[in-house]
Coordinates of C-alpha atoms in Angstrom, one line a residue:
M1154 CA 69.6 154.9 -39.7
M1155 CA 67.1 152.2 -39.0
T1156 CA 64.3 151.9 -36.5
V1157 CA 62.5 148.5 -36.0
N1158 CA 59.6 148.0 -33.6
H1159 CA 59.0 144.7 -31.8
T1160 CA 56.3 144.0 -29.2
V1161 CA 57.4 143.1 -25.6
P1162 CA 55.3 143.0 -22.4
T1163 CA 53.9 146.5 -21.8
T1164 CA 55.9 148.2 -24.5
D1165 CA 57.8 148.1 -27.8
I1166 CA 61.4 147.5 -28.5
Q1167 CA 63.1 149.8 -30.9
I1168 CA 66.4 149.2 -32.7
V1169 CA 68.0 152.4 -33.7
G1170 CA 71.3 152.8 -35.6
L1171 CA 73.3 151.1 -38.3
S1172 CA 73.4 151.9 -42.0
E1173 CA 71.1 150.4 -44.6
N1174 CA 73.9 147.9 -45.3
F1175 CA 72.9 146.0 -42.2
K1176 CA 69.8 143.8 -41.8
T1177 CA 68.4 143.2 -38.3
H1178 CA 65.9 140.6 -37.0
L1179 CA 64.6 140.5 -33.5
H1180 CA 62.5 137.6 -32.3
E1181 CA 61.4 136.1 -29.0
V1182 CA 63.0 132.8 -28.3
Y1183 CA 61.7 132.2 -24.7
S1184 CA 58.7 133.4 -22.7
H1185 CA 57.6 132.0 -19.3
N1186 CA 56.3 133.6 -16.1
R1187 CA 56.8 137.1 -17.4
V1188 CA 60.4 136.4 -18.4
S1189 CA 61.2 136.9 -22.1
I1190 CA 64.4 136.3 -24.0
Y1191 CA 64.9 138.0 -27.4
E1192 CA 67.5 137.2 -29.9
L1193 CA 68.9 139.9 -32.2
N1194 CA 70.5 138.8 -35.5
I1195 CA 72.5 141.3 -37.5
T1196 CA 73.9 140.6 -40.9
A1197 CA 75.8 142.8 -43.3
V1198 CA 75.2 142.9 -47.1
E1199 CA 78.9 143.9 -47.3
P1200 CA 81.3 143.7 -44.4
E1201 CA 81.4 147.1 -42.7
I1202 CA 82.5 148.7 -39.4
P1203 CA 79.1 149.3 -37.6
T1204 CA 78.1 152.6 -36.1
P1205 CA 76.6 152.4 -32.6
L1206 CA 73.3 150.5 -32.3
T1207 CA 70.8 151.1 -29.5
I1208 CA 68.1 148.8 -28.4
K1209 CA 65.5 150.7 -26.4
W1210 CA 62.1 150.5 -24.8
K1211 CA 60.0 152.1 -22.1
I1212 CA 57.9 150.9 -19.2
P1213 CA 55.4 152.8 -16.9
A1214 CA 57.0 154.0 -13.6
H1215 CA 54.7 151.8 -11.5
N1216 CA 55.8 151.1 -7.9
V1217 CA 59.5 151.6 -8.6
K1218 CA 61.6 152.6 -5.5
G1219 CA 65.1 152.3 -6.8
L1220 CA 67.6 151.1 -9.4
W1221 CA 70.1 148.4 -8.9
K1222 CA 73.4 148.2 -10.9
P1223 CA 76.3 145.9 -10.1
T1224 CA 78.6 148.6 -8.5
T1225 CA 76.5 151.6 -7.6
D1226 CA 77.4 151.1 -3.9
F1227 CA 75.2 153.6 -1.9
A1228 CA 73.7 155.2 -5.1
K1229 CA 70.7 153.0 -5.8
R1230 CA 68.1 155.8 -6.2
I1231 CA 66.0 156.5 -9.3
Q1232 CA 67.8 158.6 -12.0
A1233 CA 66.2 161.1 -14.3
D1234 CA 67.0 161.2 -18.0
W1235 CA 68.8 164.5 -17.7
E1236 CA 71.4 163.4 -15.2
L1237 CA 74.4 161.1 -14.9
K1238 CA 76.0 158.9 -17.6
P1239 CA 74.9 155.4 -18.7
M1240 CA 76.5 152.5 -17.0
E1241 CA 79.4 151.0 -19.0
S1242 CA 79.8 147.3 -19.1
R1243 CA 82.7 145.3 -20.6
I1244 CA 84.8 142.3 -19.8
S1245 CA 86.5 143.9 -16.9
I1246 CA 83.9 146.5 -15.8
D1247 CA 80.6 145.7 -14.2
S1248 CA 78.0 143.3 -15.7
P1249 CA 75.4 144.0 -18.4
V1250 CA 72.3 143.9 -16.1
I1251 CA 70.0 146.5 -14.4
S1252 CA 67.2 145.9 -12.0
L1253 CA 64.3 148.2 -11.1
F1254 CA 63.0 147.2 -7.6
G1255 CA 59.8 148.1 -5.8
N1256 CA 58.8 149.4 -2.4
K1257 CA 58.8 145.9 -0.9
D1258 CA 62.1 144.9 -2.6
E1259 CA 60.1 143.1 -5.3
N1260 CA 61.4 142.9 -8.9
R1261 CA 59.7 145.4 -11.2
H1262 CA 61.9 145.1 -14.3
T1263 CA 65.3 143.4 -14.7
F1264 CA 67.0 143.3 -18.0
A1265 CA 70.4 141.9 -19.1
C1266 CA 72.4 141.2 -22.2
S1267 CA 74.3 138.1 -23.2
N1268 CA 77.4 139.9 -24.4
A1269 CA 79.6 140.4 -21.4
I1270 CA 82.8 140.7 -23.3
N1271 CA 82.5 143.8 -25.5
K1272 CA 81.7 147.3 -24.3
L1273 CA 78.0 148.1 -23.8
E1274 CA 76.2 151.1 -22.4
L1275 CA 73.0 150.4 -20.4
D1276 CA 70.6 152.6 -18.5
A1277 CA 67.0 152.9 -17.1
V1278 CA 66.0 156.5 -16.4
I1279 CA 62.7 158.2 -15.6
R1280 CA 61.4 160.9 -17.8
E1281 CA 59.4 163.6 -15.9
E1282 CA 57.2 164.5 -18.8
D1283 CA 55.4 161.1 -18.9
D1284 CA 56.5 159.1 -15.8
Y1285 CA 58.0 156.3 -17.9
F1286 CA 61.3 154.5 -17.4
Y1287 CA 63.3 154.6 -20.6
C1288 CA 65.6 151.6 -20.9
H1289 CA 68.4 151.1 -23.4
I1290 CA 71.4 148.9 -24.4
K1291 CA 73.9 150.5 -26.7
M1292 CA 76.3 148.3 -28.7
F1293 CA 79.3 148.8 -31.0
A1294 CA 80.6 151.9 -29.2
E1295 CA 84.1 150.5 -29.5
R1296 CA 83.9 148.4 -32.6
H1297 CA 86.9 148.8 -34.9
S1298 CA 86.7 145.8 -37.2
K1299 CA 84.3 145.0 -40.0
L1300 CA 81.1 143.1 -39.2
N1301 CA 79.7 140.2 -41.2
Q1302 CA 77.2 138.8 -38.7
Y1303 CA 76.4 139.4 -35.0
N1304 CA 74.0 137.6 -32.6
V1305 CA 73.1 138.7 -29.1
Q1306 CA 70.3 137.9 -26.6
I1307 CA 68.4 140.3 -24.4
R1308 CA 66.6 139.0 -21.2
I1309 CA 63.7 140.9 -19.7
D1310 CA 62.2 139.8 -16.4
S1311 CA 59.0 141.4 -15.1
G1312 CA 58.1 138.5 -12.8
E1313 CA 56.8 138.7 -9.3
K1314 CA 59.8 137.8 -7.1
H1315 CA 62.4 139.4 -4.8
F1316 CA 64.7 141.6 -6.8
S1317 CA 67.7 139.5 -5.7
E1318 CA 66.1 136.4 -7.2
A1319 CA 65.7 138.2 -10.5
I1320 CA 69.4 139.1 -10.4
R1321 CA 70.4 135.6 -9.4
E1322 CA 68.5 134.2 -12.3
V1323 CA 70.4 136.5 -14.7
S1324 CA 73.6 135.0 -13.4
Q1325 CA 72.4 131.5 -13.9
W1326 CA 71.3 132.5 -17.5
W1327 CA 74.8 133.7 -18.2
E1328 CA 76.3 130.5 -17.0
N1329 CA 74.6 128.6 -19.8
Y1330 CA 76.6 130.3 -22.4
E1331 CA 79.7 128.3 -23.4
N1332 CA 81.9 131.4 -23.5
L1333 CA 80.8 132.4 -20.0
A1334 CA 81.1 129.0 -18.2
P1335 CA 82.5 129.7 -14.7
A1336 CA 85.8 128.4 -13.5
Y1337 CA 86.2 125.7 -10.9
V1338 CA 86.3 127.0 -7.3
P1339 CA 88.8 125.2 -5.1
E1340 CA 88.1 124.8 -1.4
I1341 CA 90.9 127.3 -0.4
A1342 CA 89.0 130.0 -2.3
Q1343 CA 86.1 129.6 0.2
T1344 CA 88.3 130.0 3.3
P1345 CA 89.2 133.1 5.4
L1346 CA 92.3 134.9 4.2
Y1347 CA 94.9 137.1 5.7
S1348 CA 96.2 140.0 3.6
T1349 CA 99.3 142.1 4.0
W1350 CA 98.1 145.3 2.3
Y1351 CA 96.5 147.6 4.8
Q1352 CA 98.9 147.0 7.7
F1353 CA 102.2 146.4 5.9
H1354 CA 101.8 148.1 2.5
Q1355 CA 105.3 147.7 0.9
D1356 CA 107.1 147.3 4.2
L1357 CA 107.4 143.5 4.1
E1358 CA 109.7 141.5 6.3
E1359 CA 110.0 137.8 6.1
N1360 CA 110.2 136.7 9.7
T1361 CA 107.4 139.1 10.7
L1362 CA 105.1 137.6 8.0
I1363 CA 105.9 134.1 9.1
E1364 CA 104.9 134.9 12.7
E1365 CA 101.7 136.6 11.4
C1366 CA 100.9 133.4 9.5
K1367 CA 101.3 131.3 12.6
L1368 CA 98.9 133.6 14.5
A1369 CA 96.4 133.8 11.6
Y1370 CA 96.3 130.0 11.3
G1371 CA 95.5 129.7 15.0
L1372 CA 92.6 132.1 14.5
G1373 CA 91.1 130.1 11.6
Y1374 CA 92.7 131.7 8.5
R1375 CA 94.2 129.3 5.9
S1376 CA 95.8 131.5 3.3
I1377 CA 97.8 134.7 2.9
V1378 CA 98.1 137.1 0.0
I1379 CA 101.4 138.9 -0.1
D1380 CA 100.4 142.2 -1.7
D1381 CA 102.5 144.9 -3.4
G1382 CA 106.1 145.3 -2.2
W1383 CA 107.4 141.8 -2.5
Q1384 CA 108.8 142.5 -5.9
T1385 CA 110.8 145.7 -5.2
N1386 CA 112.6 147.6 -2.5
D1387 CA 111.0 150.9 -3.7
N1388 CA 108.6 152.2 -1.1
N1389 CA 106.9 155.0 -3.1
R1390 CA 103.6 153.1 -3.6
G1391 CA 104.1 153.5 -7.3
Y1392 CA 104.5 151.1 -10.2
D1393 CA 107.8 152.1 -11.8
Y1394 CA 109.3 148.7 -11.3
T1395 CA 106.3 146.5 -12.3
G1396 CA 106.6 144.3 -15.4
D1397 CA 109.7 142.3 -14.5
W1398 CA 108.5 140.7 -11.3
N1399 CA 112.0 139.6 -10.2
P1400 CA 111.7 139.9 -6.4
D1401 CA 114.1 142.3 -4.6
R1402 CA 112.6 142.4 -1.2
L1403 CA 111.5 138.8 -0.8
S1404 CA 114.5 137.6 -2.8
K1405 CA 114.7 134.1 -1.3
T1406 CA 111.2 133.5 -2.6
R1407 CA 110.9 129.7 -2.7
E1408 CA 112.4 129.5 0.8
F1409 CA 109.9 132.1 2.0
V1410 CA 107.0 130.2 0.5
D1411 CA 108.1 127.0 2.0
N1412 CA 108.2 128.7 5.4
V1413 CA 104.7 129.9 4.9
H1414 CA 103.5 126.4 4.0
A1415 CA 105.2 125.1 7.2
T1416 CA 102.7 127.2 9.2
G1417 CA 99.8 125.5 7.5
M1418 CA 98.9 128.5 5.3
K1419 CA 98.6 128.6 1.6
V1420 CA 100.1 131.6 -0.1
G1421 CA 99.4 133.8 -3.1
F1422 CA 101.3 136.8 -4.6
W1423 CA 99.9 140.1 -5.9
Y1424 CA 100.5 141.2 -9.5
S1425 CA 99.5 144.4 -11.2
V1426 CA 98.8 142.7 -14.5
P1427 CA 98.6 145.6 -17.1
F1428 CA 101.4 147.8 -15.7
C1429 CA 104.9 148.0 -17.1
G1430 CA 106.9 150.5 -15.2
K1431 CA 109.4 152.7 -17.0
K1432 CA 112.2 151.5 -14.8
S1433 CA 111.7 147.9 -15.7
E1434 CA 113.5 145.8 -18.4
A1435 CA 110.1 144.9 -19.8
Y1436 CA 109.5 148.5 -20.7
K1437 CA 112.5 148.6 -23.0
R1438 CA 111.5 145.2 -24.6
F1439 CA 107.9 146.1 -25.3
K1440 CA 108.3 149.8 -26.2
G1441 CA 105.6 150.6 -28.8
K1442 CA 103.3 147.7 -27.6
F1443 CA 101.4 149.7 -24.9
L1444 CA 97.7 150.8 -24.9
T1445 CA 99.0 154.0 -23.4
E1446 CA 102.2 155.5 -21.8
N1447 CA 100.2 158.3 -20.2
H1448 CA 98.6 156.4 -17.4
R1449 CA 99.0 157.9 -14.0
W1450 CA 100.6 154.7 -12.6
A1451 CA 102.6 153.2 -15.5
P1452 CA 102.4 152.3 -19.2
V1453 CA 99.7 149.7 -19.9
F1454 CA 100.5 146.5 -21.9
D1455 CA 98.6 146.0 -25.1
P1456 CA 97.2 142.5 -25.0
R1457 CA 96.3 142.5 -28.7
Y1458 CA 100.0 141.5 -29.3
P1459 CA 100.5 137.7 -28.8
E1460 CA 104.0 138.4 -27.6
V1461 CA 102.7 140.5 -24.8
R1462 CA 100.2 137.8 -23.7
E1463 CA 102.8 135.1 -23.9
Y1464 CA 105.2 137.2 -21.7
L1465 CA 102.5 137.7 -19.0
I1466 CA 101.3 134.1 -19.0
N1467 CA 104.9 132.9 -18.5
I1468 CA 105.4 135.2 -15.6
Y1469 CA 102.6 133.5 -13.6
K1470 CA 103.5 130.1 -14.9
T1471 CA 107.1 130.4 -13.8
A1472 CA 106.1 131.8 -10.4
L1473 CA 103.7 128.9 -9.8
I1474 CA 106.3 126.3 -10.7
D1475 CA 109.5 127.8 -9.3
W1476 CA 108.1 129.2 -6.0
N1477 CA 105.3 126.6 -5.5
L1478 CA 102.6 129.3 -5.1
D1479 CA 99.0 128.4 -4.3
G1480 CA 97.3 131.5 -5.8
F1481 CA 97.4 134.9 -7.4
K1482 CA 95.9 138.3 -6.8
L1483 CA 95.7 139.7 -10.3
D1484 CA 95.0 143.4 -10.0
F1485 CA 94.0 146.4 -12.2
I1486 CA 92.5 144.2 -14.9
D1487 CA 90.1 147.1 -15.6
D1488 CA 93.0 149.3 -16.9
F1489 CA 93.1 147.1 -20.1
K1490 CA 90.9 149.6 -22.0
L1491 CA 90.8 152.1 -24.9
Y1492 CA 92.7 155.3 -24.1
P1493 CA 92.8 158.5 -26.2
D1494 CA 96.3 157.6 -27.5
T1495 CA 95.6 153.9 -28.1
L1496 CA 96.2 152.6 -31.6
R1497 CA 92.8 152.0 -33.1
E1498 CA 93.8 150.0 -36.1
K1499 CA 95.0 146.4 -36.0
N1500 CA 98.6 146.1 -37.3
D1501 CA 100.4 143.1 -38.6
E1502 CA 101.9 142.1 -35.3
M1503 CA 98.4 142.0 -33.6
D1504 CA 96.0 139.1 -33.7
F1505 CA 93.0 141.0 -32.3
H1506 CA 91.2 144.2 -33.2
S1507 CA 89.3 144.3 -29.9
I1508 CA 91.1 145.0 -26.6
N1509 CA 88.3 143.2 -24.7
E1510 CA 88.5 140.1 -26.8
A1511 CA 92.3 140.1 -26.4
V1512 CA 91.9 140.3 -22.6
D1513 CA 89.5 137.4 -22.8
R1514 CA 92.2 135.4 -24.7
L1515 CA 94.9 136.4 -22.2
L1516 CA 92.9 135.5 -19.0
T1517 CA 91.5 132.3 -20.5
D1518 CA 95.1 131.2 -21.3
V1519 CA 96.3 132.3 -17.9
M1520 CA 93.6 130.1 -16.1
Y1521 CA 94.2 127.1 -18.3
T1522 CA 97.9 127.3 -18.0
L1523 CA 97.9 127.6 -14.2
R1524 CA 95.2 125.0 -13.6
A1525 CA 97.1 122.5 -15.8
I1526 CA 100.0 122.8 -13.3
N1527 CA 97.8 123.1 -10.1
P1528 CA 94.1 122.4 -10.4
E1529 CA 93.5 124.0 -7.0
V1530 CA 95.1 127.3 -7.7
F1531 CA 93.1 130.3 -6.5
I1532 CA 92.9 133.5 -8.6
E1533 CA 91.4 136.7 -7.0
F1534 CA 89.8 139.6 -8.8
R1535 CA 88.4 142.7 -7.2
Q1536 CA 85.4 144.9 -8.0
K1537 CA 84.6 146.2 -10.6
Y1538 CA 86.0 143.3 -12.6
T1539 CA 83.6 140.8 -11.0
G1540 CA 81.2 140.2 -13.9
P1541 CA 80.1 137.0 -15.7
A1542 CA 83.1 137.0 -18.0
M1543 CA 85.5 137.3 -15.1
R1544 CA 84.0 134.2 -13.5
K1545 CA 85.7 132.2 -16.4
Y1546 CA 89.1 133.0 -15.1
G1547 CA 88.9 133.9 -11.4
N1548 CA 87.4 131.9 -8.6
M1549 CA 87.6 134.6 -5.9
F1550 CA 85.9 138.0 -6.2
R1551 CA 86.7 140.7 -3.6
A1552 CA 84.9 143.8 -2.6
F1553 CA 86.6 147.0 -3.8
D1554 CA 88.9 148.7 -1.3
C1555 CA 87.0 150.3 1.6
P1556 CA 89.4 150.3 4.6
G1557 CA 87.6 150.8 7.9
D1558 CA 84.2 151.1 6.2
G1559 CA 82.1 148.1 7.4
V1560 CA 78.9 149.4 5.9
M1561 CA 80.4 149.7 2.4
N1562 CA 82.0 146.3 2.8
R1563 CA 78.6 144.8 3.6
V1564 CA 77.0 146.5 0.6
R1565 CA 79.7 145.5 -1.9
I1566 CA 79.7 141.9 -0.7
A1567 CA 75.9 141.7 -1.2
D1568 CA 76.1 143.3 -4.7
I1569 CA 78.8 140.9 -5.8
K1570 CA 77.2 137.8 -4.2
M1571 CA 73.8 138.2 -6.1
L1572 CA 75.6 137.7 -9.4
A1573 CA 78.5 135.5 -8.4
G1574 CA 76.9 132.0 -8.3
N1575 CA 79.4 129.6 -6.8
T1576 CA 82.4 131.9 -7.2
A1577 CA 83.8 132.8 -3.8
V1578 CA 82.9 136.3 -2.7
H1579 CA 85.4 137.9 -0.3
S1580 CA 85.2 141.0 1.9
D1581 CA 87.6 143.8 1.4
M1582 CA 90.4 143.4 3.9
I1583 CA 89.1 144.1 7.4
T1584 CA 91.1 146.6 9.4
W1585 CA 90.7 148.9 12.4
H1586 CA 92.7 151.0 14.9
N1587 CA 94.3 149.1 17.7
D1588 CA 92.8 151.5 20.3
E1589 CA 89.3 150.8 19.1
T1590 CA 86.9 149.2 21.6
V1591 CA 86.4 145.5 20.9
E1592 CA 82.7 146.1 20.0
V1593 CA 83.5 148.7 17.4
A1594 CA 86.3 146.6 16.0
A1595 CA 83.8 143.7 15.8
L1596 CA 81.6 145.9 13.6
Q1597 CA 84.2 145.5 10.8
L1598 CA 84.1 141.7 11.0
V1599 CA 80.4 141.2 11.6
N1600 CA 79.5 143.3 8.6
T1601 CA 81.4 140.9 6.3
L1602 CA 80.2 137.5 7.6
F1603 CA 77.9 136.9 4.5
G1604 CA 81.1 136.9 2.4
V1605 CA 84.4 135.2 3.0
P1606 CA 86.3 137.3 5.6
Q1607 CA 89.7 138.8 4.7
I1608 CA 91.6 140.5 7.5
S1609 CA 94.5 142.9 7.4
V1610 CA 95.6 143.7 10.9
K1611 CA 99.0 143.1 12.6
L1612 CA 97.9 140.3 14.9
K1613 CA 100.9 140.4 17.1
N1614 CA 100.0 144.1 18.0
V1615 CA 96.2 143.9 18.6
P1616 CA 94.9 143.7 22.2
E1617 CA 94.0 140.3 23.6
N1618 CA 90.2 141.0 23.6
H1619 CA 90.5 141.8 19.8
L1620 CA 92.2 138.4 19.2
K1621 CA 89.3 136.7 21.1
M1622 CA 86.8 138.5 18.9
I1623 CA 88.6 137.6 15.7
K1624 CA 88.8 134.0 16.8
F1625 CA 85.2 133.8 17.9
Y1626 CA 83.7 135.1 14.7
T1627 CA 86.2 133.5 12.3
N1628 CA 85.4 130.2 14.0
Y1629 CA 81.7 130.9 13.8
W1630 CA 82.1 131.6 10.0
N1631 CA 84.1 128.3 9.5
I1632 CA 81.5 126.3 11.3
N1633 CA 78.7 127.8 9.2
K1634 CA 80.7 127.9 6.0
E1635 CA 78.4 125.7 3.9
T1636 CA 75.3 127.6 4.8
I1637 CA 76.9 131.0 4.2
T1638 CA 78.6 130.1 0.9
T1639 CA 76.0 127.9 -0.7
G1640 CA 72.7 128.8 1.0
H1641 CA 69.9 131.0 -0.3
F1642 CA 70.9 134.6 0.2
I1643 CA 68.5 137.4 0.6
P1644 CA 69.7 141.0 1.1
S1645 CA 66.9 143.4 2.0
R1646 CA 66.3 147.1 1.6
P1647 CA 68.9 148.1 -0.9
L1648 CA 68.3 151.8 -0.6
A1649 CA 69.1 151.5 3.1
N1650 CA 72.3 149.6 2.4
Y1651 CA 71.0 146.1 3.2
P1652 CA 70.5 146.5 7.0
L1653 CA 68.9 143.1 7.0
Q1654 CA 70.4 140.0 5.3
Q1655 CA 69.8 136.4 5.6
V1656 CA 71.0 133.1 4.3
S1657 CA 69.4 129.7 4.8
K1658 CA 70.0 126.0 3.9
N1659 CA 68.9 122.7 5.2
G1660 CA 66.9 124.1 8.1
N1661 CA 69.6 126.5 9.2
L1662 CA 68.9 130.2 9.1
I1663 CA 71.4 133.0 9.7
I1664 CA 70.1 136.6 9.9
G1665 CA 72.3 139.8 10.1
V1666 CA 70.7 143.0 11.4
Y1667 CA 72.8 146.1 11.1
D1668 CA 70.5 148.8 12.2
D1669 CA 67.5 149.0 14.6
H1670 CA 65.1 147.2 12.3
V1671 CA 62.7 144.4 13.2
V1672 CA 64.0 141.0 12.3
H1673 CA 61.5 138.8 10.5
I1674 CA 61.4 135.1 10.9
N1675 CA 59.2 133.5 8.2
E1676 CA 60.3 129.9 8.3
N1677 CA 60.3 127.0 10.8
A1678 CA 64.0 126.4 11.0
N1679 CA 66.0 124.0 13.2
T1680 CA 68.6 126.7 14.1
I1681 CA 68.2 130.4 13.9
D1682 CA 71.3 132.6 14.4
I1683 CA 70.9 136.4 14.6
L1684 CA 74.0 138.5 14.2
N1685 CA 73.6 141.8 16.1
G1686 CA 75.7 143.9 13.8
K1687 CA 75.2 147.1 15.7
L1688 CA 76.1 148.7 19.0
T1689 CA 72.6 148.8 20.4
T1690 CA 71.8 145.9 22.7
S1691 CA 68.2 145.1 21.8
V1692 CA 67.0 143.0 18.9
V1693 CA 63.3 143.0 18.1
V1694 CA 62.0 139.8 16.3
K1695 CA 58.7 139.3 14.5
S1696 CA 57.8 135.7 13.8
T1697 CA 55.1 134.9 11.2
V1698 CA 55.1 131.2 12.1
D1699 CA 54.4 129.2 15.2
A1700 CA 57.7 127.4 15.3
G1701 CA 57.6 125.8 18.7
E1702 CA 60.1 125.5 21.5
Y1703 CA 63.7 126.8 21.2
S1704 CA 66.7 127.2 23.5
L1705 CA 68.0 130.7 23.2
T1706 CA 71.6 131.6 24.0
T1707 CA 73.3 135.0 23.6
F1708 CA 77.0 135.7 23.3
D1709 CA 79.1 138.8 23.3
C1710 CA 81.5 139.5 20.5
M1711 CA 84.3 137.6 22.2
G1712 CA 82.2 134.4 22.4
E1713 CA 81.4 134.7 26.1
K1714 CA 77.9 133.3 26.9
T1715 CA 75.8 136.1 28.4
N1716 CA 72.3 134.5 28.8
H1717 CA 70.5 131.2 28.2
Y1718 CA 66.8 130.3 28.4
N1719 CA 64.0 128.5 26.6
I1720 CA 61.4 130.4 24.4
N1721 CA 58.2 129.4 22.7
L1722 CA 58.6 131.0 19.2
K1723 CA 55.0 132.0 18.5
Q1724 CA 53.6 134.4 15.9
G1725 CA 54.1 138.0 17.0
L1726 CA 56.8 140.2 18.4
F1727 CA 59.4 139.6 21.1
E1728 CA 62.6 141.3 22.2
V1729 CA 66.0 139.9 23.0
E1730 CA 68.6 141.7 25.0
T1731 CA 72.0 140.9 23.5
P1732 CA 75.4 142.5 23.7
A1733 CA 76.7 145.0 21.1
C1734 CA 77.9 143.1 18.1
G1735 CA 76.9 139.9 19.8
L1736 CA 75.2 136.7 18.6
I1737 CA 71.8 135.2 19.4
Q1738 CA 71.4 131.4 18.8
L1739 CA 68.1 129.6 18.8
K1740 CA 68.1 125.8 18.6
K1741 CA 64.9 123.8 18.3
I1742 CA 64.2 121.6 21.3

């Protein structure tokens, strides 16, 4: 075992692990404004499979309120060293970054690793004996091939900035690596989308879907994802028939796609990429080339076999050409992983040792193949496979499934958005009960407006006032699309589930308030929109600037104007009465 100490701000870095056969060298390659980047070089005297290596350091627990990880949802509290497991990061799970934030949402200590492909374990936990946070990054937990040389960089940021800015800068840092360069994002990826899943599940009927497309288009939606069920007449919500992808239910597939296009909508199909059901022809063909056959859903393809990758790529290529699809929802990517019964050793038919590196090859080839046919193709991935590596292959990231949970949807959108750069960030599909009041139904939509809305309700069945609400806020989103998708985004109070969010660009400011908190206005904007994402009808605003005269208009959630007057926006507090889930618009006079 080997331990090497290297000085970093406020502490030392230790490298623990590896045999004497390996030589390590850690040196600082960048330092500015309390941001440091360290490069670790590892060389082997003789090629050898490395044992796990841990890079670790500690920092004083000064003014730390919580801990941000990419997919912790509501669990952003401080963790002690005796509880919970470290965060796992790999190509299709999370991102190798952790941020400690302070009591004013300020960055306290954000660290990240450049290796977003292979499995890592990361954590930052407090030790009660000395009130220090112990940070670590563990490598080589899944290494099965011999190592000659290895290089990796670690970025540590202790700068004074909002924690979301520190996270955003990590994302920009990753983009500079050639093997993490993000994919092109077509316009359709940044457009509201209709999904069949929550309301139809596998009960798909062509004429009904075409009518829903017509209604959705009229409400401002421009694409539809046909989810699970199109490929089979089996309604068991299982995956026994996955792997062949010869449609039984939507059997006149090209005709159906043409009819969708005639409504003005683009169309994408869902695929469960890793699964090969035992009732499929593919299962017989690829017997012995699975990562596991003991998965709860279906056997999992082993992408280390080039024959497997070629088969999967050709499925999507053929669908794109033969059916004239516009996009794909590629699902369950995170199930490409090491299982207890997975073959560890590379055999003669494989061209990769590493499952993660094989997934990288598969998805890279999928994206290049599809874009060569249609440069505007959209590819959706969902949390947790929304990390920097996945930005290479997908141009749409969706919040993980949270039906009917507007708060979770809001949190997950914000968590993805801070790391996603220009990759489109979509809500989980919005859904609600038809007997819900329009204001409560509006909560589902208003909570998602800082992402791209996806909706999954049967439009022909919802009440008329619900349709008015959907149209009003979808139209609002489309009008403000550039600000929302490319503006400067700040989510506040992560431990309180981001009850205040804002985005600004070119003098336009949009603020969402989702609990009874004071809304702060800190800039002299031309337009200020306040989304009242709650059922209470009072919004308290505190301005830190003398911004001058504005016209103020309030709307209810169906777009009906409820009040209009002029206001002098001075420093200090003022209160605005606004309908539940309504909108306040201030325009400079």
